[in-house]
XYZ file of C-alpha atoms in Angstrom:
334
model
C 114.366 -47.524 150.369
C 115.528 -44.567 152.091
C 115.049 -42.402 149.041
C 111.265 -43.960 148.509
C 110.592 -43.252 152.260
C 111.585 -39.558 151.845
C 109.417 -39.569 148.697
C 106.511 -40.828 150.868
C 106.747 -38.666 153.527
C 106.660 -35.866 151.479
C 103.792 -36.486 149.513
C 102.024 -37.210 153.060
C 102.705 -33.797 154.653
C 102.234 -31.731 151.383
C 98.445 -30.553 150.877
C 97.517 -28.584 148.086
C 96.061 -25.528 149.211
C 92.183 -24.739 149.519
C 90.597 -23.431 146.325
C 89.621 -19.696 146.579
C 85.546 -19.720 146.884
C 85.742 -17.073 143.818
C 86.743 -19.963 141.574
C 84.372 -22.796 142.762
C 81.247 -22.094 140.827
C 83.957 -22.512 137.682
C 84.908 -25.898 138.480
C 83.591 -29.474 138.105
C 85.986 -32.271 139.342
C 89.526 -31.312 137.703
C 88.024 -29.227 135.005
C 87.944 -25.488 135.212
C 85.613 -23.258 132.722
C 86.277 -19.643 132.777
C 83.044 -19.045 132.454
C 81.828 -15.108 132.424
C 85.474 -14.338 133.944
C 83.737 -12.728 137.033
C 86.479 -14.035 139.079
C 89.162 -12.185 137.395
C 87.521 -8.963 137.954
C 90.310 -7.828 140.838
C 93.012 -7.870 138.296
C 91.435 -4.614 136.296
C 91.856 -0.859 137.507
C 88.163 -0.060 138.283
C 87.842 -3.443 140.669
C 86.421 -3.058 144.354
C 88.567 -3.645 147.361
C 86.850 -7.005 147.801
C 87.380 -8.070 144.209
C 90.948 -7.422 144.812
C 91.276 -9.389 147.881
C 89.507 -12.184 146.313
C 92.139 -12.071 143.590
C 95.149 -11.815 145.581
C 93.543 -15.036 147.044
C 93.730 -16.638 143.804
C 97.589 -15.622 142.954
C 98.285 -16.986 146.599
C 96.795 -20.270 145.641
C 98.433 -20.217 142.453
C 102.066 -19.491 144.259
C 101.493 -22.261 146.449
C 100.420 -24.663 143.937
C 103.811 -23.851 142.048
C 105.857 -24.278 144.976
C 104.175 -27.286 146.204
C 104.841 -28.734 142.810
C 108.591 -27.452 142.615
C 109.639 -29.076 145.989
C 107.939 -32.385 144.978
C 109.613 -32.434 141.499
C 112.962 -31.954 143.226
C 112.099 -34.536 145.870
C 111.388 -37.098 142.740
C 114.237 -35.654 140.455
C 116.827 -36.294 143.316
C 115.206 -40.218 144.060
C 116.300 -40.380 140.019
C 120.151 -39.101 140.945
C 119.729 -35.455 140.044
C 121.625 -33.588 142.790
C 120.310 -30.104 142.655
C 117.418 -30.109 140.094
C 117.303 -26.159 138.855
C 113.616 -26.437 137.727
C 113.892 -23.528 134.982
C 110.418 -22.512 133.181
C 108.671 -25.362 134.821
C 105.067 -25.654 134.648
C 102.558 -26.734 137.574
C 101.329 -30.405 137.754
C 98.147 -29.306 139.816
C 95.910 -29.605 136.762
C 93.197 -26.958 138.301
C 95.878 -24.471 138.895
C 97.665 -24.906 135.736
C 94.303 -24.114 133.986
C 93.520 -20.964 135.821
C 97.255 -19.624 134.969
C 96.004 -19.718 131.337
C 93.698 -17.163 131.770
C 94.399 -13.935 129.530
C 96.689 -11.157 130.870
C 94.600 -8.055 131.297
C 97.074 -5.385 130.066
C 94.876 -5.223 126.969
C 92.118 -3.755 128.775
C 91.555 -0.981 130.956
C 88.202 -2.068 132.593
C 86.644 -5.257 133.304
C 83.743 -4.286 131.187
C 86.262 -3.428 128.192
C 87.389 -6.612 128.676
C 83.545 -8.633 128.660
C 83.139 -6.894 125.336
C 86.105 -8.932 124.077
C 85.299 -12.080 125.595
C 81.523 -11.532 124.000
C 83.422 -11.488 120.611
C 86.032 -14.046 121.548
C 83.857 -16.737 123.349
C 81.994 -18.037 119.752
C 85.387 -17.905 117.977
C 87.095 -20.377 120.666
C 84.123 -22.255 121.184
C 83.620 -23.375 117.433
C 87.199 -24.245 117.542
C 86.917 -26.555 120.338
C 84.258 -28.059 118.727
C 86.481 -28.741 115.743
C 88.922 -30.324 117.588
C 86.388 -32.395 119.629
C 84.926 -33.578 116.098
C 88.120 -34.426 115.051
C 89.210 -36.217 117.671
C 86.229 -38.322 117.669
C 86.476 -38.745 113.707
C 90.263 -40.114 114.091
C 89.869 -42.244 116.961
C 91.985 -45.730 116.531
C 89.208 -47.593 114.839
C 91.773 -50.510 116.263
C 93.215 -51.743 119.545
C 96.608 -51.622 117.921
C 99.017 -49.465 119.894
C 100.004 -48.275 116.596
C 96.665 -46.774 115.799
C 95.883 -45.287 118.901
C 99.224 -43.604 119.222
C 98.603 -42.288 115.193
C 95.260 -40.398 116.692
C 96.133 -39.704 120.495
C 98.150 -36.428 119.662
C 95.614 -34.603 117.526
C 93.862 -32.564 119.793
C 96.872 -30.797 121.653
C 98.537 -30.337 118.025
C 95.098 -28.758 116.714
C 95.086 -26.459 120.113
C 98.900 -25.751 119.640
C 98.713 -24.532 116.119
C 95.276 -23.173 116.905
C 97.106 -20.768 119.500
C 99.217 -19.369 116.832
C 95.992 -17.632 115.486
C 96.470 -15.323 112.558
C 100.035 -16.887 112.267
C 102.036 -19.542 110.094
C 99.402 -22.303 109.619
C 96.912 -19.969 111.000
C 97.149 -17.110 108.719
C 93.960 -17.916 107.194
C 91.958 -17.550 110.378
C 89.295 -14.878 111.107
C 90.855 -11.757 111.561
C 90.044 -10.201 114.598
C 92.201 -7.533 117.433
C 94.750 -8.153 119.491
C 92.536 -8.087 122.451
C 89.892 -10.382 120.964
C 92.662 -12.855 120.014
C 94.303 -12.879 123.483
C 91.365 -14.321 124.608
C 90.649 -16.830 122.307
C 94.378 -17.929 122.598
C 93.854 -18.421 126.266
C 91.089 -20.284 125.604
C 92.913 -22.784 123.483
C 96.016 -22.940 125.980
C 93.689 -23.775 128.555
C 92.123 -26.799 126.518
C 95.836 -27.904 125.720
C 96.552 -28.165 129.243
C 94.049 -30.679 129.817
C 94.705 -32.414 126.822
C 98.823 -32.562 127.740
C 97.655 -33.741 131.147
C 95.175 -36.581 130.234
C 97.858 -37.337 127.343
C 101.076 -37.538 130.161
C 98.999 -40.231 132.637
C 97.559 -42.270 129.654
C 101.626 -42.856 128.329
C 102.207 -43.206 131.752
C 100.351 -45.880 132.505
C 101.223 -47.368 128.798
C 105.047 -47.366 129.841
C 104.850 -48.754 133.377
C 103.161 -51.665 131.828
C 105.264 -52.642 128.806
C 108.448 -49.774 128.679
C 109.215 -47.295 125.963
C 107.591 -48.301 122.777
C 109.867 -49.400 120.254
C 109.954 -48.877 116.839
C 110.400 -52.166 115.303
C 106.930 -52.922 117.261
C 105.078 -49.764 116.472
C 106.437 -48.523 113.027
C 108.374 -45.433 113.090
C 105.278 -43.192 112.662
C 103.728 -44.118 115.724
C 107.155 -43.963 117.809
C 107.323 -40.353 116.667
C 103.789 -39.996 118.162
C 104.791 -41.604 121.566
C 108.035 -39.067 121.759
C 105.752 -35.658 120.990
C 103.616 -36.821 123.627
C 106.524 -37.324 126.238
C 108.036 -34.192 124.972
C 105.034 -32.438 125.869
C 104.835 -33.633 129.417
C 106.378 -30.674 130.922
C 104.260 -30.880 133.800
C 105.902 -34.100 134.544
C 109.866 -33.764 134.568
C 110.512 -36.959 136.632
C 108.120 -38.762 134.037
C 110.406 -36.832 131.225
C 113.483 -37.861 132.560
C 113.015 -41.503 133.320
C 111.512 -41.906 129.723
C 114.486 -39.995 128.315
C 116.637 -42.866 130.398
C 114.491 -45.625 128.966
C 114.800 -43.974 125.210
C 118.912 -44.375 125.327
C 119.757 -47.862 125.211
C 116.458 -48.383 122.506
C 118.244 -45.378 120.734
C 121.518 -47.197 120.524
C 119.692 -50.369 119.215
C 117.750 -48.302 116.113
C 114.554 -48.569 118.522
C 114.056 -44.869 119.285
C 114.907 -41.896 116.422
C 118.219 -40.341 117.694
C 116.756 -36.814 116.613
C 113.688 -37.325 119.073
C 116.069 -38.572 121.874
C 118.209 -35.342 121.441
C 115.109 -33.044 121.718
C 113.664 -34.926 124.510
C 117.342 -34.547 125.877
C 117.287 -30.725 125.592
C 113.934 -29.740 126.717
C 114.774 -32.116 129.941
C 118.064 -31.383 130.770
C 117.814 -27.481 130.099
C 114.574 -27.589 132.914
C 116.551 -29.548 135.403
C 120.480 -28.488 134.759
C 119.781 -25.358 133.100
C 121.817 -26.607 130.035
C 121.146 -28.563 126.839
C 123.407 -30.530 124.755
C 121.749 -30.278 120.612
C 120.821 -26.475 120.677
C 117.307 -27.305 119.703
C 115.824 -24.856 122.597
C 116.389 -21.120 121.212
C 115.212 -18.096 122.311
C 115.774 -14.235 121.195
C 118.250 -12.008 122.202
C 118.044 -8.263 121.204
C 116.544 -9.011 117.999
C 118.895 -12.385 117.259
C 117.640 -16.251 117.723
C 120.105 -18.006 119.450
C 120.723 -21.379 121.634
C 119.491 -21.328 125.352
C 122.657 -22.497 127.254
C 124.979 -25.235 125.959
C 127.025 -27.655 127.847
C 129.581 -27.618 125.455
C 129.354 -24.527 122.542
C 132.716 -25.739 120.810
C 131.383 -29.159 120.360
C 127.320 -28.752 119.373
C 127.677 -29.222 115.591
C 129.459 -32.119 116.216
C 127.039 -33.666 118.798
C 124.080 -32.399 116.249
C 125.848 -34.294 113.193
C 125.911 -37.637 116.004
C 122.213 -37.765 116.358
C 121.248 -36.353 112.599
C 120.756 -32.769 112.912
C 122.178 -29.991 110.409
C 124.231 -27.299 112.112
C 122.723 -24.535 114.570
C 123.153 -21.967 112.353
C 120.755 -23.355 109.761
C 118.615 -24.617 112.177
C 118.402 -21.113 113.648
C 117.979 -19.711 110.114
C 115.064 -21.942 109.967
C 113.204 -21.365 112.895
C 113.337 -17.590 111.723
C 111.430 -18.760 108.541
C 108.835 -20.813 110.650
C 108.342 -18.254 113.191
C 109.472 -15.101 112.168
C 112.358 -12.999 113.114
C 113.079 -12.182 116.663
C 111.776 -8.220 117.710
C 114.600 -6.228 117.630
C 115.469 -5.155 121.397
C 113.934 -7.972 123.126
C 116.703 -9.142 125.850
C 117.081 -12.998 126.584
């Protein structure tokens, strides 16, 4: 009861900072449309003092959002028994803040006018892809109330958006060729849409799990169970839900009701975020031109632990990542 009281006290005292005035014309409910991007003018070298001041208020708002979310996450995770949550590479749970953060990095441009020219070229391409995502979702929507069918259809949008964000590479190698600056705008618009998809999917899955527990393979089928895992794997804006789901999955894994590999990937994603270490080496990074696992709980035992959940040795896994995503650029530190 004391822990619950602390959570309630925090939630009652924590207040989301007011939205900066410069952003208000671009917001409808909890959705953000970057529109003409004039709210970003303060980030460019040719900005006026007033525009710089407006952008400073946006930056301060984003920082406050992130810090409020970190504090809330730590309270929730401590209530789940994590004494010292590290919160590494955490994303904001505030949907508006997350959408605004998806704006393109301005280092590609020397002026707002140059940026606008890139936007004019990129927007029709991005909008066409977003329309294709919308149509694909509508066409593939579950035709029955069966949970299996709903789960199979549910991740399509976020998967299309994540694939699209790799514009010009991998599965998107055949996409229309564009310059780096135009590509940056396209990708930012797709990632903004992905933020919304992930949020909506997480809220839907949370309601489902609260009602009936974690979906079992024997009840919904292996293919649908994998989609349920995919949704929680991408619920990064709610680490407490990810951790709770992981704990629900563990006893089911022992009964064959959850795939061992799914459990391993979620374990690493969650624990790396909240403790700073992973167990199965599923999360990798680049270090001076070489792909390496992020910090491990037990480096010497990692291949044995991977074998226990049906995963191949680390060396082959990292080689496969190089083949899929390309080799790490030389000289890039961890």
